[in-house]
């Protein structure tokens, strides 16, 4: 006899953790919405566990909408994501980088077995500050041409 679970599993392959939220995509609006665990009848939705919800990313240019779980009386499966760099200013990120450098220096002084010198804190570059790819890169010479190379050539007679 097959066992019946009283919870829904995470939809990610290989994950048997109980689901806590439902992910739905709206391709027309370029929006991904994460809501409280909804009814299971929608074939275009994914049930996700708290681990996969916290690691969720969306394609560039898309919006990620997360429903307020406190209003629904649930604990927030998203937690406080301290890795989201959009919450920090450049100055705060620079201070954090310098603090991490200072920790590396302190551990090198206390542990004589450390060989590598600490890496100095550099300038923080955000993804939106990087130039967009143009598609005209020299490495594209290896890609197939729009028209195939001809294997037959016309030869003129020498009169």
PDB file of N, CA and C in Angstrom, residues 65-117:
ATOM      1  N   UNK A  65       8.472  39.175  -6.916  1.00  0.00           N
ATOM      2  CA  UNK A  65       7.501  39.669  -5.953  1.00  0.00           C
ATOM      3  C   UNK A  65       7.335  38.602  -4.886  1.00  0.00           C
ATOM      4  N   UNK A  66       7.529  38.999  -3.621  1.00  0.00           N
ATOM      5  CA  UNK A  66       7.373  38.067  -2.502  1.00  0.00           C
ATOM      6  C   UNK A  66       6.230  38.545  -1.632  1.00  0.00           C
ATOM      7  N   UNK A  67       5.262  37.672  -1.406  1.00  0.00           N
ATOM      8  CA  UNK A  67       4.098  38.014  -0.601  1.00  0.00           C
ATOM      9  C   UNK A  67       4.501  38.180   0.852  1.00  0.00           C
ATOM     10  N   UNK A  68       3.809  39.068   1.556  1.00  0.00           N
ATOM     11  CA  UNK A  68       4.083  39.297   2.975  1.00  0.00           C
ATOM     12  C   UNK A  68       3.546  38.122   3.780  1.00  0.00           C
ATOM     13  N   UNK A  69       4.453  37.324   4.345  1.00  0.00           N
ATOM     14  CA  UNK A  69       4.042  36.147   5.104  1.00  0.00           C
ATOM     15  C   UNK A  69       3.574  36.496   6.509  1.00  0.00           C
ATOM     16  N   UNK A  70       3.967  37.655   7.032  1.00  0.00           N
ATOM     17  CA  UNK A  70       3.541  38.039   8.374  1.00  0.00           C
ATOM     18  C   UNK A  70       2.039  38.291   8.400  1.00  0.00           C
ATOM     19  N   UNK A  71       1.487  38.845   7.307  1.00  0.00           N
ATOM     20  CA  UNK A  71       0.052  39.106   7.246  1.00  0.00           C
ATOM     21  C   UNK A  71      -0.738  37.808   7.212  1.00  0.00           C
ATOM     22  N   UNK A  72      -0.142  36.759   6.665  1.00  0.00           N
ATOM     23  CA  UNK A  72      -0.825  35.475   6.594  1.00  0.00           C
ATOM     24  C   UNK A  72      -0.645  34.671   7.873  1.00  0.00           C
ATOM     25  N   UNK A  73       0.118  35.194   8.844  1.00  0.00           N
ATOM     26  CA  UNK A  73       0.330  34.491  10.099  1.00  0.00           C
ATOM     27  C   UNK A  73       1.376  33.396  10.005  1.00  0.00           C
ATOM     28  N   UNK A  74       2.237  33.448   9.010  1.00  0.00           N
ATOM     29  CA  UNK A  74       3.271  32.435   8.831  1.00  0.00           C
ATOM     30  C   UNK A  74       4.630  33.025   9.146  1.00  0.00           C
ATOM     31  N   UNK A  75       5.574  32.148   9.418  1.00  0.00           N
ATOM     32  CA  UNK A  75       6.945  32.614   9.557  1.00  0.00           C
ATOM     33  C   UNK A  75       7.481  32.897   8.168  1.00  0.00           C
ATOM     34  N   UNK A  76       8.370  33.824   8.084  1.00  0.00           N
ATOM     35  CA  UNK A  76       8.929  34.216   6.791  1.00  0.00           C
ATOM     36  C   UNK A  76       9.979  33.208   6.351  1.00  0.00           C
ATOM     37  N   UNK A  77       9.728  32.429   5.276  1.00  0.00           N
ATOM     38  CA  UNK A  77      10.723  31.458   4.840  1.00  0.00           C
ATOM     39  C   UNK A  77      11.906  32.108   4.136  1.00  0.00           C
ATOM     40  N   UNK A  78      11.772  33.395   3.810  1.00  0.00           N
ATOM     41  CA  UNK A  78      12.831  34.073   3.081  1.00  0.00           C
ATOM     42  C   UNK A  78      13.940  34.528   4.008  1.00  0.00           C
ATOM     43  N   UNK A  79      13.611  34.827   5.248  1.00  0.00           N
ATOM     44  CA  UNK A  79      14.613  35.266   6.210  1.00  0.00           C
ATOM     45  C   UNK A  79      15.157  36.634   5.844  1.00  0.00           C
ATOM     46  N   UNK A  80      16.175  37.038   6.560  1.00  0.00           N
ATOM     47  CA  UNK A  80      16.863  38.289   6.263  1.00  0.00           C
ATOM     48  C   UNK A  80      18.032  37.963   5.366  1.00  0.00           C
ATOM     49  N   UNK A  81      17.921  38.320   4.111  1.00  0.00           N
ATOM     50  CA  UNK A  81      18.975  38.004   3.152  1.00  0.00           C
ATOM     51  C   UNK A  81      20.039  39.091   3.224  1.00  0.00           C
ATOM     52  N   UNK A  82      21.109  38.828   3.984  1.00  0.00           N
ATOM     53  CA  UNK A  82      22.159  39.823   4.136  1.00  0.00           C
ATOM     54  C   UNK A  82      23.101  39.827   2.951  1.00  0.00           C
ATOM     55  N   UNK A  83      22.946  38.903   2.025  1.00  0.00           N
ATOM     56  CA  UNK A  83      23.826  38.860   0.865  1.00  0.00           C
ATOM     57  C   UNK A  83      23.303  39.704  -0.284  1.00  0.00           C
ATOM     58  N   UNK A  84      22.123  40.283  -0.154  1.00  0.00           N
ATOM     59  CA  UNK A  84      21.566  41.094  -1.231  1.00  0.00           C
ATOM     60  C   UNK A  84      22.284  42.438  -1.256  1.00  0.00           C
ATOM     61  N   UNK A  85      23.170  42.626  -2.219  1.00  0.00           N
ATOM     62  CA  UNK A  85      24.007  43.823  -2.254  1.00  0.00           C
ATOM     63  C   UNK A  85      23.222  45.084  -2.602  1.00  0.00           C
ATOM     64  N   UNK A  86      21.982  44.944  -3.091  1.00  0.00           N
ATOM     65  CA  UNK A  86      21.215  46.142  -3.416  1.00  0.00           C
ATOM     66  C   UNK A  86      20.762  46.864  -2.150  1.00  0.00           C
ATOM     67  N   UNK A  87      20.841  46.196  -0.972  1.00  0.00           N
ATOM     68  CA  UNK A  87      20.465  46.827   0.281  1.00  0.00           C
ATOM     69  C   UNK A  87      21.582  47.683   0.860  1.00  0.00           C
ATOM     70  N   UNK A  88      22.794  47.553   0.353  1.00  0.00           N
ATOM     71  CA  UNK A  88      23.943  48.241   0.908  1.00  0.00           C
ATOM     72  C   UNK A  88      24.436  49.314  -0.058  1.00  0.00           C
ATOM     73  N   UNK A  89      24.918  50.405   0.507  1.00  0.00           N
ATOM     74  CA  UNK A  89      25.524  51.441  -0.323  1.00  0.00           C
ATOM     75  C   UNK A  89      26.952  51.031  -0.654  1.00  0.00           C
ATOM     76  N   UNK A  90      27.563  51.730  -1.599  1.00  0.00           N
ATOM     77  CA  UNK A  90      28.948  51.431  -1.961  1.00  0.00           C
ATOM     78  C   UNK A  90      29.887  51.639  -0.779  1.00  0.00           C
ATOM     79  N   UNK A  91      29.613  52.676   0.018  1.00  0.00           N
ATOM     80  CA  UNK A  91      30.469  52.952   1.176  1.00  0.00           C
ATOM     81  C   UNK A  91      30.376  51.813   2.189  1.00  0.00           C
ATOM     82  N   UNK A  92      29.153  51.304   2.434  1.00  0.00           N
ATOM     83  CA  UNK A  92      28.991  50.196   3.374  1.00  0.00           C
ATOM     84  C   UNK A  92      29.690  48.938   2.870  1.00  0.00           C
ATOM     85  N   UNK A  93      29.622  48.692   1.573  1.00  0.00           N
ATOM     86  CA  UNK A  93      30.301  47.523   1.015  1.00  0.00           C
ATOM     87  C   UNK A  93      31.814  47.674   1.123  1.00  0.00           C
ATOM     88  N   UNK A  94      32.329  48.903   0.946  1.00  0.00           N
ATOM     89  CA  UNK A  94      33.766  49.134   1.066  1.00  0.00           C
ATOM     90  C   UNK A  94      34.222  48.908   2.503  1.00  0.00           C
ATOM     91  N   UNK A  95      33.437  49.374   3.482  1.00  0.00           N
ATOM     92  CA  UNK A  95      33.767  49.160   4.893  1.00  0.00           C
ATOM     93  C   UNK A  95      33.770  47.666   5.205  1.00  0.00           C
ATOM     94  N   UNK A  96      32.803  46.932   4.670  1.00  0.00           N
ATOM     95  CA  UNK A  96      32.751  45.488   4.881  1.00  0.00           C
ATOM     96  C   UNK A  96      33.977  44.806   4.283  1.00  0.00           C
ATOM     97  N   UNK A  97      34.382  45.216   3.089  1.00  0.00           N
ATOM     98  CA  UNK A  97      35.563  44.619   2.455  1.00  0.00           C
ATOM     99  C   UNK A  97      36.817  44.903   3.268  1.00  0.00           C
ATOM    100  N   UNK A  98      36.941  46.125   3.798  1.00  0.00           N
ATOM    101  CA  UNK A  98      38.104  46.455   4.618  1.00  0.00           C
ATOM    102  C   UNK A  98      38.093  45.680   5.928  1.00  0.00           C
ATOM    103  N   UNK A  99      36.910  45.457   6.502  1.00  0.00           N
ATOM    104  CA  UNK A  99      36.820  44.670   7.732  1.00  0.00           C
ATOM    105  C   UNK A  99      37.237  43.227   7.480  1.00  0.00           C
ATOM    106  N   UNK A 100      36.835  42.680   6.339  1.00  0.00           N
ATOM    107  CA  UNK A 100      37.232  41.309   6.007  1.00  0.00           C
ATOM    108  C   UNK A 100      38.738  41.232   5.789  1.00  0.00           C
ATOM    109  N   UNK A 101      39.325  42.272   5.222  1.00  0.00           N
ATOM    110  CA  UNK A 101      40.775  42.312   5.033  1.00  0.00           C
ATOM    111  C   UNK A 101      41.476  42.354   6.389  1.00  0.00           C
ATOM    112  N   UNK A 102      40.932  43.128   7.336  1.00  0.00           N
ATOM    113  CA  UNK A 102      41.526  43.226   8.669  1.00  0.00           C
ATOM    114  C   UNK A 102      41.462  41.885   9.391  1.00  0.00           C
ATOM    115  N   UNK A 103      40.392  41.137   9.217  1.00  0.00           N
ATOM    116  CA  UNK A 103      40.287  39.808   9.824  1.00  0.00           C
ATOM    117  C   UNK A 103      41.361  38.900   9.260  1.00  0.00           C
ATOM    118  N   UNK A 104      41.612  38.974   7.962  1.00  0.00           N
ATOM    119  CA  UNK A 104      42.657  38.166   7.342  1.00  0.00           C
ATOM    120  C   UNK A 104      44.028  38.521   7.882  1.00  0.00           C
ATOM    121  N   UNK A 105      44.280  39.817   8.099  1.00  0.00           N
ATOM    122  CA  UNK A 105      45.566  40.242   8.647  1.00  0.00           C
ATOM    123  C   UNK A 105      45.734  39.753  10.075  1.00  0.00           C
ATOM    124  N   UNK A 106      44.667  39.815  10.878  1.00  0.00           N
ATOM    125  CA  UNK A 106      44.746  39.374  12.268  1.00  0.00           C
ATOM    126  C   UNK A 106      45.017  37.878  12.346  1.00  0.00           C
ATOM    127  N   UNK A 107      44.385  37.090  11.474  1.00  0.00           N
ATOM    128  CA  UNK A 107      44.615  35.646  11.514  1.00  0.00           C
ATOM    129  C   UNK A 107      46.018  35.311  11.033  1.00  0.00           C
ATOM    130  N   UNK A 108      46.586  36.104  10.124  1.00  0.00           N
ATOM    131  CA  UNK A 108      47.948  35.860   9.655  1.00  0.00           C
ATOM    132  C   UNK A 108      48.958  36.159  10.758  1.00  0.00           C
ATOM    133  N   UNK A 109      48.657  37.160  11.608  1.00  0.00           N
ATOM    134  CA  UNK A 109      49.566  37.490  12.700  1.00  0.00           C
ATOM    135  C   UNK A 109      49.522  36.445  13.802  1.00  0.00           C
ATOM    136  N   UNK A 110      48.344  35.889  14.080  1.00  0.00           N
ATOM    137  CA  UNK A 110      48.208  34.921  15.168  1.00  0.00           C
ATOM    138  C   UNK A 110      48.570  33.515  14.743  1.00  0.00           C
ATOM    139  N   UNK A 111      48.479  33.199  13.457  1.00  0.00           N
ATOM    140  CA  UNK A 111      48.785  31.856  12.970  1.00  0.00           C
ATOM    141  C   UNK A 111      50.005  31.937  12.058  1.00  0.00           C
ATOM    142  N   UNK A 112      51.183  31.510  12.534  1.00  0.00           N
ATOM    143  CA  UNK A 112      52.373  31.617  11.697  1.00  0.00           C
ATOM    144  C   UNK A 112      52.359  30.672  10.507  1.00  0.00           C
ATOM    145  N   UNK A 113      51.446  29.715  10.469  1.00  0.00           N
ATOM    146  CA  UNK A 113      51.377  28.771   9.358  1.00  0.00           C
ATOM    147  C   UNK A 113      50.739  29.357   8.114  1.00  0.00           C
ATOM    148  N   UNK A 114      50.163  30.543   8.213  1.00  0.00           N
ATOM    149  CA  UNK A 114      49.517  31.171   7.068  1.00  0.00           C
ATOM    150  C   UNK A 114      50.599  31.711   6.144  1.00  0.00           C
ATOM    151  N   UNK A 115      50.574  31.288   4.891  1.00  0.00           N
ATOM    152  CA  UNK A 115      51.603  31.675   3.928  1.00  0.00           C
ATOM    153  C   UNK A 115      51.131  32.816   3.039  1.00  0.00           C
ATOM    154  N   UNK A 116      49.889  32.752   2.585  1.00  0.00           N
ATOM    155  CA  UNK A 116      49.382  33.738   1.637  1.00  0.00           C
ATOM    156  C   UNK A 116      49.159  35.077   2.324  1.00  0.00           C
ATOM    157  N   UNK A 117      49.641  36.169   1.726  1.00  0.00           N
ATOM    158  CA  UNK A 117      49.354  37.488   2.291  1.00  0.00           C
ATOM    159  C   UNK A 117      47.891  37.834   2.040  1.00  0.00           C
TER     160      UNK A 117
END
